[in-house]
PDB file of C-alpha atoms in Angstrom:
ATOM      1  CA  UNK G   1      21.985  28.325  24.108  1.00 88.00           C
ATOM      2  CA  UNK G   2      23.970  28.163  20.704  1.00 94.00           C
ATOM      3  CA  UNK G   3      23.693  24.527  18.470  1.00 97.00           C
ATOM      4  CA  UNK G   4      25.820  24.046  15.920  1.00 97.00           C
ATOM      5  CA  UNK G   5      24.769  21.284  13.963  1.00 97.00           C
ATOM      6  CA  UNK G   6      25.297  18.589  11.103  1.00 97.00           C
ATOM      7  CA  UNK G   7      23.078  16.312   9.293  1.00 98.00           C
ATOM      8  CA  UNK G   8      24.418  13.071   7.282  1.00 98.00           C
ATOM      9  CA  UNK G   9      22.832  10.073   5.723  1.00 98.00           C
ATOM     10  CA  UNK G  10      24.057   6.755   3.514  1.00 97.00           C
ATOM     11  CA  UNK G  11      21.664   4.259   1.720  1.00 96.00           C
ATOM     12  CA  UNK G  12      24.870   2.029   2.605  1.00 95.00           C
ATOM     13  CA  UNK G  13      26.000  -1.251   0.215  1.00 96.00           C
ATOM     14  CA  UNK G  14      23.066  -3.268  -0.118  1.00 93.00           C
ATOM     15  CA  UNK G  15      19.807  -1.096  -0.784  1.00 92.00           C
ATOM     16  CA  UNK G  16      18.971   0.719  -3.499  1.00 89.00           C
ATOM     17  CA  UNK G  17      16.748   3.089  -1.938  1.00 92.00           C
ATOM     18  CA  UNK G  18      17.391   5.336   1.324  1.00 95.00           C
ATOM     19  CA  UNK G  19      14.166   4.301   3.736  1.00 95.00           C
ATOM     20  CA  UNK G  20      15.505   6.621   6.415  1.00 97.00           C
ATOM     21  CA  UNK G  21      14.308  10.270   6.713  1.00 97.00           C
ATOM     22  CA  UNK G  22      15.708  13.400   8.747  1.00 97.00           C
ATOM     23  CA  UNK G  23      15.021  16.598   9.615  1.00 98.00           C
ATOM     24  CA  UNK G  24      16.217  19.638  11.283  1.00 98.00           C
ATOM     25  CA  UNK G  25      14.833  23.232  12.150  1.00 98.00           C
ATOM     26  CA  UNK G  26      16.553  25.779  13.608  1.00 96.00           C
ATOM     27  CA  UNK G  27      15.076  28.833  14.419  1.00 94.00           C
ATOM     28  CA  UNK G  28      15.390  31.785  16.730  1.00 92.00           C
ATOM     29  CA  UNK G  29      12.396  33.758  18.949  1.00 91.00           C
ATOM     30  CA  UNK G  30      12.465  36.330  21.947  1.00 89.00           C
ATOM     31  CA  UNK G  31      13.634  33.515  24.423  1.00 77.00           C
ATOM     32  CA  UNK G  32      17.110  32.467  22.318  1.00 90.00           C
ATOM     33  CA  UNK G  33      17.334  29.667  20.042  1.00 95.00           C
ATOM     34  CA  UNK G  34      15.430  26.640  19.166  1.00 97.00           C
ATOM     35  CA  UNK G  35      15.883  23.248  17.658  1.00 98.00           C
ATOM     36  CA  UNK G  36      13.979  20.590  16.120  1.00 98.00           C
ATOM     37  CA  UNK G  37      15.456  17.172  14.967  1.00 98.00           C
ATOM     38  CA  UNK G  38      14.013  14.135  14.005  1.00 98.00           C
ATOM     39  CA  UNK G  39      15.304  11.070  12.590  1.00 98.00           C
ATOM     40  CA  UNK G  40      12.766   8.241  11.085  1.00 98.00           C
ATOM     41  CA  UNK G  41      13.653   4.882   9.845  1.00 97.00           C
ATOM     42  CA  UNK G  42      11.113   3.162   7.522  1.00 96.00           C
ATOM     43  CA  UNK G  43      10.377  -0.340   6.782  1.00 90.00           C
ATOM     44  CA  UNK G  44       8.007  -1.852   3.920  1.00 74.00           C
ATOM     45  CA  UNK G  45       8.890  -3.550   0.661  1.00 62.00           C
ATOM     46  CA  UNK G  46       9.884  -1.593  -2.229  1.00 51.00           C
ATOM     47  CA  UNK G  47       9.926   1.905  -1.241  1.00 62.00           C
ATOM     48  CA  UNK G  48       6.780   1.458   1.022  1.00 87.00           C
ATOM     49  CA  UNK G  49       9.072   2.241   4.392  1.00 91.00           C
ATOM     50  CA  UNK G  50      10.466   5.347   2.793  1.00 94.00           C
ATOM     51  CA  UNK G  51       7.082   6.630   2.310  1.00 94.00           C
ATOM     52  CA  UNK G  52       6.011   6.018   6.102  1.00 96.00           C
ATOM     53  CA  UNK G  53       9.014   7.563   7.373  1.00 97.00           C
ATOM     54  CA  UNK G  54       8.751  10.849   4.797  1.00 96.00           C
ATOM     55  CA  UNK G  55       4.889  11.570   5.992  1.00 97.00           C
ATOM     56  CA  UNK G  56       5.845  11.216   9.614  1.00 98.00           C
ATOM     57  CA  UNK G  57       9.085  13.548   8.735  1.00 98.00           C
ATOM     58  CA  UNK G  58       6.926  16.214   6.532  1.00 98.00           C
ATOM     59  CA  UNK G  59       4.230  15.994   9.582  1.00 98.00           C
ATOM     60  CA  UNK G  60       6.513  17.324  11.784  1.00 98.00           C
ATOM     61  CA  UNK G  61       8.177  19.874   9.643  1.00 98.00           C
ATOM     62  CA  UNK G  62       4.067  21.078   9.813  1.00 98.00           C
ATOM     63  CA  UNK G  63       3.806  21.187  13.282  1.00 98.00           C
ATOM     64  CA  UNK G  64       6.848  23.292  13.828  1.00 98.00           C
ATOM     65  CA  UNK G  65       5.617  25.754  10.889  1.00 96.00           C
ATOM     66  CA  UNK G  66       1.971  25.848  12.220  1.00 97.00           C
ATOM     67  CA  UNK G  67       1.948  25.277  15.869  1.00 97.00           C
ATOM     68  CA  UNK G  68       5.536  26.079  17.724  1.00 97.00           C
ATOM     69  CA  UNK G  69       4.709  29.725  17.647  1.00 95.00           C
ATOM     70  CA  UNK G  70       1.872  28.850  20.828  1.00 95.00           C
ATOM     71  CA  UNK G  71       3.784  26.788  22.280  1.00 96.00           C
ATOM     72  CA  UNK G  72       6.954  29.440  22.739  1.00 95.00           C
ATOM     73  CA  UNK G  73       4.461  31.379  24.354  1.00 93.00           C
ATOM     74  CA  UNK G  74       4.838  29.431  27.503  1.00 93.00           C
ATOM     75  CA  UNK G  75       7.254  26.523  26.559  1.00 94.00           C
ATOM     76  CA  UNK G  76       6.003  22.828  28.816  1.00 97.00           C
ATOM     77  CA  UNK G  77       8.192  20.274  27.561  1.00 98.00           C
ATOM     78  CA  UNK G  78       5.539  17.691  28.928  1.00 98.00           C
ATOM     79  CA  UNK G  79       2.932  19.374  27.125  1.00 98.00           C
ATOM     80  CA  UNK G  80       4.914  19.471  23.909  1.00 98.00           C
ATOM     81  CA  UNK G  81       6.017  15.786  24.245  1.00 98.00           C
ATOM     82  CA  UNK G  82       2.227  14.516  24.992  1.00 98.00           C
ATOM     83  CA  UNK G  83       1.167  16.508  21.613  1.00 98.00           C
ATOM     84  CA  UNK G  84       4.365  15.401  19.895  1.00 98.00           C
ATOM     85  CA  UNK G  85       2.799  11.564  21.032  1.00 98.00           C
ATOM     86  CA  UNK G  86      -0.889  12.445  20.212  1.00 98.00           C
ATOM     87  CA  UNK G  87       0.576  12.948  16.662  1.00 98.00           C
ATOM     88  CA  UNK G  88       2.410  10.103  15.943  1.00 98.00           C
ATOM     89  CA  UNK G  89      -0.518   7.762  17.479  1.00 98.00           C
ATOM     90  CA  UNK G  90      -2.597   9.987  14.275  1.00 98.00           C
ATOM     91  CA  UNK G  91       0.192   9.169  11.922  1.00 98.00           C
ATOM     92  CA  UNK G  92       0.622   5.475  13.318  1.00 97.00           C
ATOM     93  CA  UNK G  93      -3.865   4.881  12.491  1.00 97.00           C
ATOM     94  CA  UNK G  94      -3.584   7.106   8.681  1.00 97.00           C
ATOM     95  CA  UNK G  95      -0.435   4.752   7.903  1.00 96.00           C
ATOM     96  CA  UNK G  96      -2.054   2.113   9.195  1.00 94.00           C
ATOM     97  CA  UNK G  97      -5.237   2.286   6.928  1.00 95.00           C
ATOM     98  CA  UNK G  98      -3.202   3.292   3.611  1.00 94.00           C
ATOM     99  CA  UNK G  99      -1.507  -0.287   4.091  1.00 93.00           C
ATOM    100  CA  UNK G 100      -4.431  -1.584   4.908  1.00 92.00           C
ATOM    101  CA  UNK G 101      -6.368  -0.434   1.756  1.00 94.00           C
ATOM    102  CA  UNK G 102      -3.772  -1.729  -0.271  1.00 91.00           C
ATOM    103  CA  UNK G 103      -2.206  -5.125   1.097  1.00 90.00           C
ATOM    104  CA  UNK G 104       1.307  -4.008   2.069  1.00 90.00           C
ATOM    105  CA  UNK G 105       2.644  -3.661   5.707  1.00 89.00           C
ATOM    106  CA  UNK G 106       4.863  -0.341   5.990  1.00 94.00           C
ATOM    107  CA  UNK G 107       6.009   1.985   9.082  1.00 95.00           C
ATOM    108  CA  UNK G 108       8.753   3.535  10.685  1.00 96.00           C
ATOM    109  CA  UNK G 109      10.981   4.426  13.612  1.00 97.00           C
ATOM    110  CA  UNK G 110      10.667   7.925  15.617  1.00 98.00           C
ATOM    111  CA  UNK G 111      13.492   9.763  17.601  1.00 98.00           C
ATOM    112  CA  UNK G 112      13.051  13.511  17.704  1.00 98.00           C
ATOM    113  CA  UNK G 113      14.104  16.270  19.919  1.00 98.00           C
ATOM    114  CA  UNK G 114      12.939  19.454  20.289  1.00 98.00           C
ATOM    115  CA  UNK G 115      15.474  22.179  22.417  1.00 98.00           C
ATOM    116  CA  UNK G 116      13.812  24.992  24.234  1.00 97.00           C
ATOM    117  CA  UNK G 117      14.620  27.343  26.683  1.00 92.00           C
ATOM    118  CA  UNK G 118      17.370  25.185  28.718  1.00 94.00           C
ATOM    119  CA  UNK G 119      15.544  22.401  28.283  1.00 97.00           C
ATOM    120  CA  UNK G 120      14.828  19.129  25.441  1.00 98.00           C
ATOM    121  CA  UNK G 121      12.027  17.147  25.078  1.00 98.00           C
ATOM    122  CA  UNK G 122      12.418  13.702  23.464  1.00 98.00           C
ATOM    123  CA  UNK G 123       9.907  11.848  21.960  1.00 98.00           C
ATOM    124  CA  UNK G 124      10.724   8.343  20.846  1.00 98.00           C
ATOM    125  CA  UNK G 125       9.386   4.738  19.129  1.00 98.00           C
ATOM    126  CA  UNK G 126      10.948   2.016  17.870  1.00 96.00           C
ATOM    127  CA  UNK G 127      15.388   1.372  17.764  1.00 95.00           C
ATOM    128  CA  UNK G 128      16.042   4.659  16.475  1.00 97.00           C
ATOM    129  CA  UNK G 129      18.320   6.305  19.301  1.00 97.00           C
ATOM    130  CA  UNK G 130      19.065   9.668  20.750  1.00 98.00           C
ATOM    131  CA  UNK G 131      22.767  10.139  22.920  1.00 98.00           C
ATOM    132  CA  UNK G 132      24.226  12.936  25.111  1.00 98.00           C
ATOM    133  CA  UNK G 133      28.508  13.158  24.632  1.00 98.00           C
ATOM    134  CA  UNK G 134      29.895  15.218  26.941  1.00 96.00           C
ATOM    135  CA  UNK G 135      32.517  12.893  29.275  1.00 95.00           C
ATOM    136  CA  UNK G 136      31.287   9.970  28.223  1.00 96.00           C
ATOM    137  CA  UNK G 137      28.797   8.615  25.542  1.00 97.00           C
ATOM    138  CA  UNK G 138      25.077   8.312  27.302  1.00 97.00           C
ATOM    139  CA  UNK G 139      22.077   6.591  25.449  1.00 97.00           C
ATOM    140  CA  UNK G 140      19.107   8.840  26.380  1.00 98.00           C
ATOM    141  CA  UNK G 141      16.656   6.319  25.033  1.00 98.00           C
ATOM    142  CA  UNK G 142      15.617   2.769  25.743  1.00 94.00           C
ATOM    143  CA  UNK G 143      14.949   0.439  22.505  1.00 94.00           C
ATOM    144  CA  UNK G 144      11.660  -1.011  21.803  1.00 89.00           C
ATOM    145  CA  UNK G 145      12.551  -4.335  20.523  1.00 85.00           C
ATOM    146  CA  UNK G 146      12.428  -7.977  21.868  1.00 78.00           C
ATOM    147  CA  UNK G 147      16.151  -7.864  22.918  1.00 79.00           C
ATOM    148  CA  UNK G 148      16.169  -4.972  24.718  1.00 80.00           C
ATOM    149  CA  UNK G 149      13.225  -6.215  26.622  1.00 83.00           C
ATOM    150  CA  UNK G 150      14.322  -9.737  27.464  1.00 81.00           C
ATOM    151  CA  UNK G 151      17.970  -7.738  28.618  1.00 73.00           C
ATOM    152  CA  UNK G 152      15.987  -5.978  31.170  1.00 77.00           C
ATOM    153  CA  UNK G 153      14.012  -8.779  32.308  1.00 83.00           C
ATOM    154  CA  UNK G 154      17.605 -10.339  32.868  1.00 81.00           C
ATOM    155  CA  UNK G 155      16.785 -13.443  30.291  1.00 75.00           C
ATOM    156  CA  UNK G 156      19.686 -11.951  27.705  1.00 82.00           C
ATOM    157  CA  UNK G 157      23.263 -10.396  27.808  1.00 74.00           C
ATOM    158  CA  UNK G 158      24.222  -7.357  25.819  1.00 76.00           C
ATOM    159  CA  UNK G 159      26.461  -9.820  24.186  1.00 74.00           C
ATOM    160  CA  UNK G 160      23.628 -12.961  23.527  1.00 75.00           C
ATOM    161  CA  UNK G 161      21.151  -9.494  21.933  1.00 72.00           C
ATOM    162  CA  UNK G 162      24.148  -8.452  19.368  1.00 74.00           C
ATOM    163  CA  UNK G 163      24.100 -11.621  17.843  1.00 72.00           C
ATOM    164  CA  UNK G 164      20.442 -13.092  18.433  1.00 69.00           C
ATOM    165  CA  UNK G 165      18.201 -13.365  14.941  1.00 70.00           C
ATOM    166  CA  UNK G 166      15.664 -11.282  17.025  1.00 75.00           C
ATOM    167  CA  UNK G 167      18.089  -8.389  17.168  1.00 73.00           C
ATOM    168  CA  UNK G 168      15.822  -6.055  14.500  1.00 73.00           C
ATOM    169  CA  UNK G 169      12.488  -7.362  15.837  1.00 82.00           C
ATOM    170  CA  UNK G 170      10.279  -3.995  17.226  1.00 90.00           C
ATOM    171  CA  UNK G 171       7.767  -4.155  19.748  1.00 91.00           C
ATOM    172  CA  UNK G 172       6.575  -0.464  18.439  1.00 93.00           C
ATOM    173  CA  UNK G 173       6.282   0.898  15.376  1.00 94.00           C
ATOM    174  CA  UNK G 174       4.564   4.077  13.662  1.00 96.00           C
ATOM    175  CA  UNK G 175       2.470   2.894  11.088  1.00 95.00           C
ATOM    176  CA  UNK G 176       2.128  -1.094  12.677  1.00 90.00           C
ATOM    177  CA  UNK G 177       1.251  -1.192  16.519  1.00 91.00           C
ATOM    178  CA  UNK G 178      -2.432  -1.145  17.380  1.00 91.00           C
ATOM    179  CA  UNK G 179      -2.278   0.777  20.539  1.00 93.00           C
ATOM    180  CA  UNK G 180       1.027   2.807  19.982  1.00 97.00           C
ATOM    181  CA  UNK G 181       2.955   4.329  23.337  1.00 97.00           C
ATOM    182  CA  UNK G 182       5.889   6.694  22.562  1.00 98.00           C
ATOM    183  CA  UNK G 183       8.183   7.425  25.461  1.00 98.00           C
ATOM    184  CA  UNK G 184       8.355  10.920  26.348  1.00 98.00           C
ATOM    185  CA  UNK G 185      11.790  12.303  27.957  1.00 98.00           C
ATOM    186  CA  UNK G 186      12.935  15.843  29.559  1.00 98.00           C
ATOM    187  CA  UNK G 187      15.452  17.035  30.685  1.00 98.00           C
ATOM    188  CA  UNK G 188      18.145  20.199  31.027  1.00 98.00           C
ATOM    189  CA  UNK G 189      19.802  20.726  28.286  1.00 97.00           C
ATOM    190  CA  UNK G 190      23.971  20.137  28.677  1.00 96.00           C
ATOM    191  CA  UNK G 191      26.960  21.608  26.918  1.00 96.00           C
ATOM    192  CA  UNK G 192      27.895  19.181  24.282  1.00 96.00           C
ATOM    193  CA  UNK G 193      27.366  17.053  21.608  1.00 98.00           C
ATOM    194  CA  UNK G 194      23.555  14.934  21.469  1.00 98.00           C
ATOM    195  CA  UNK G 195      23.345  12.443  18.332  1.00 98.00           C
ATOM    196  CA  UNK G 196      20.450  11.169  16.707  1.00 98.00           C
ATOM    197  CA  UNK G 197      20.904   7.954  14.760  1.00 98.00           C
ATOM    198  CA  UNK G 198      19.379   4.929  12.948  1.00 97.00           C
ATOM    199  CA  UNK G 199      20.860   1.398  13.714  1.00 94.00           C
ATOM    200  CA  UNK G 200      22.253   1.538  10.488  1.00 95.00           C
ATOM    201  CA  UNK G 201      25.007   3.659  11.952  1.00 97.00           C
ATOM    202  CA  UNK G 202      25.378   1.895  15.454  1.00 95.00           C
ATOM    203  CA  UNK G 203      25.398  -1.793  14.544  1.00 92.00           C
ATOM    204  CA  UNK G 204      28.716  -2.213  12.870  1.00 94.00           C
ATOM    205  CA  UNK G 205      30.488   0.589  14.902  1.00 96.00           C
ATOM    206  CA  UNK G 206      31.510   0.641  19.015  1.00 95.00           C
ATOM    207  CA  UNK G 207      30.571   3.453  21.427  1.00 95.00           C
ATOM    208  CA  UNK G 208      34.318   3.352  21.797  1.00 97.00           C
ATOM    209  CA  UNK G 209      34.370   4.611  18.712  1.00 97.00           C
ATOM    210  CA  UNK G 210      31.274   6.638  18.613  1.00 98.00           C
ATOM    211  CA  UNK G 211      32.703   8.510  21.656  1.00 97.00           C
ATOM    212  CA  UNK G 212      36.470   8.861  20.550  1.00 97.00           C
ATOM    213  CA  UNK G 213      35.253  10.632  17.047  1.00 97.00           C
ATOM    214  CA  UNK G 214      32.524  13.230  18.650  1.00 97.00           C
ATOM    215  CA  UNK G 215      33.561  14.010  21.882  1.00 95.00           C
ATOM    216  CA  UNK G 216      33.053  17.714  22.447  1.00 94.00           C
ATOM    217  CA  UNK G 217      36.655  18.773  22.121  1.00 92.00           C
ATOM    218  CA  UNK G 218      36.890  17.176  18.971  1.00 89.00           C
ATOM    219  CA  UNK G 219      33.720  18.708  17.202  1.00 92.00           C
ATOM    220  CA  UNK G 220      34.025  22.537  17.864  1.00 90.00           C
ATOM    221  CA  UNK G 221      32.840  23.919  14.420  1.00 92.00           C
ATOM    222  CA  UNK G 222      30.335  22.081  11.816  1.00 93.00           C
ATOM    223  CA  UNK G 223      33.043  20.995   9.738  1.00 96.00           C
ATOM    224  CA  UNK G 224      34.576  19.001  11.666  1.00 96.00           C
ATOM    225  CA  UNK G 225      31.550  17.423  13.086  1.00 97.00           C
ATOM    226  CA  UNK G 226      30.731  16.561   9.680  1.00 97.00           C
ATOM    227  CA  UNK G 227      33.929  15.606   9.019  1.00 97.00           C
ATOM    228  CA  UNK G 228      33.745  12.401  11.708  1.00 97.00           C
ATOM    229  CA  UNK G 229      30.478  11.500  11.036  1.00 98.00           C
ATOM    230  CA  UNK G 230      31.445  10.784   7.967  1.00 98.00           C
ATOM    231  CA  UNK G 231      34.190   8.853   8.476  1.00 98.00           C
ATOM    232  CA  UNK G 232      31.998   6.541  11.123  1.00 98.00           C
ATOM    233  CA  UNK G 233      29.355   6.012   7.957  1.00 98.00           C
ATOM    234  CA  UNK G 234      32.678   4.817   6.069  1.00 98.00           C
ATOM    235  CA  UNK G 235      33.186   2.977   8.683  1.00 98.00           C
ATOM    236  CA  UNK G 236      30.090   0.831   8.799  1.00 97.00           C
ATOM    237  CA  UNK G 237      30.018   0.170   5.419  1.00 97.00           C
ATOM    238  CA  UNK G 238      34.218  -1.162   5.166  1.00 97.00           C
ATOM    239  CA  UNK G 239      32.497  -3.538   8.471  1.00 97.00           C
ATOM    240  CA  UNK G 240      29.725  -5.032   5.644  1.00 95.00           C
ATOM    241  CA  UNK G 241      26.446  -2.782   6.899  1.00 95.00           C
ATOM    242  CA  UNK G 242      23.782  -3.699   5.257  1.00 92.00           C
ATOM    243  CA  UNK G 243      20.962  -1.393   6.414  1.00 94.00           C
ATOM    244  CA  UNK G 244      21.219   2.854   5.715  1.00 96.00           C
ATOM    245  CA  UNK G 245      23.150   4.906   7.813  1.00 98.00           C
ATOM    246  CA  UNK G 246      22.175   8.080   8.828  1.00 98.00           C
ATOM    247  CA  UNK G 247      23.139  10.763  11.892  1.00 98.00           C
ATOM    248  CA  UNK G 248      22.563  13.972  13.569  1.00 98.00           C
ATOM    249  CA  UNK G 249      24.802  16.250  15.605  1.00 98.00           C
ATOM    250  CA  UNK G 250      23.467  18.339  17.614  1.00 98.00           C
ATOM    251  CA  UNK G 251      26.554  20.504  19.716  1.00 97.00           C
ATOM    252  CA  UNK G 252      25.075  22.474  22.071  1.00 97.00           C
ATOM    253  CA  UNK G 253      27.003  25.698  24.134  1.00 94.00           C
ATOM    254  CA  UNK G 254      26.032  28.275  26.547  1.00 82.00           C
ATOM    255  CA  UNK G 255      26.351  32.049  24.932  1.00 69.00           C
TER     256      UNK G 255
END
């Protein structure tokens, strides 16, 4: 497996500081390639939410310079997920107590994905999203918020969530939930294109759109990947977003 990847972010036209945080690690080892990407995005006044969102990002850059080595040694991407969640529910009670000890109320979002031998793990809190784009545009992971939740229980449209107040309200977040539950996914890796975004970059744009600009055939080197993304951040902030953008490409190909 060969990625190819691209890494963007905007603090967009209303903030003046960028509370999201990314990261991506590519590496190689005897069984191919391998590829770590997590995107964060952090709430708390001032610059509070950038904070939570950087220690859960610099955690993780840790734990793939520390403790990936074991686990290539006999890759479970169940295993990896469950320490990937045992992590953030350590993060979630030390980010807890630093607001705590100092009256403010910070945390973050958590979408990262971790490619291995054929096969991704994702592990994932809060509206942050993760996609697969290969024929069509698939959202791998389920929002934790109050719309999402009344959708499924069938007491709100799609339509009725896009414009409710409620829209932004999280059920889970790193750094505010007193008995934090990540969801942990796996599955085969596919040829093409996975994203990684805040809602920063989804609210103002379709998945029309999203599809139409990084569909596989149309992101077959770096710079053009980087190239679209781009012009989708534009994008959202000509349509009056108010929160940061940010996005990561991930294509993926069989050598």
């Amino acid at each position: 497996m060969h990625f190819t990847v691209t890494a963007d972010t905007d603090v967009g036209i209303a903030k003046e500081t960028n509370q999201d945080s990314m990261v991506v690690k590519h590496g190689k080892y005897y069984g191919g390639e391998v590829l770590m990407a997590v995107i964060c995005d952090g709430m708390g006044g001032l610059d509070k939410g950038e904070l939570a969102s950087a220690t859960v990002v610099r955690a993780f850059l840790r734990w793939f310079g520390e403790e990936l080595a074991y686990e290539l040694e006999n890759p479970d991407m169940q295993v990896i997920g469950g320490k990937w969640s045992l992590l953030l529910k350590e993060l979630n009670v030390r980010i807890q107590k630093y607001g705590q000890a100092r009256g403010i109320s910070l945390g973050t979002t958590f979408t990262g994905m971790l490619f291995v031998g054929g096969q991704y793990v994702i592990v994932h809190v809060g509206d942050t999203r993760a996609y697969r784009i290969g024929k069509d545009l698939r959202q791998l992971t389920v929002d934790q918020t109050f719309v999402a939740q009344e959708i499924e229980r069938g007491d709100m449209t799609a339509e009725q969530a896009k414009k409710d107040k409620r829209r932004n309200m999280l059920l889970q977040c790193v750094g505010a939930s007193d008995n934090l539950k990540p969801d942990v996914l796996v599955g085969d890796t596919k040829k093409g294109v996975y994203m990684l975004c805040s809602d920063g970059f989804r609210n103002e744009v379709t998945e029309q759109e999203i599809f139409d600009a990084f569909e596989p055939a149309e992101n077959v080197h770096g710079e053009a990947m980087h190239t679209n993304a781009r012009r989708l951040i534009q994008l959202a902030k000509e349509r009056q977003e108010k929160d940061n953008i940010s996005v990561i490409l991930i294509r993926t190909d069989w050598e």
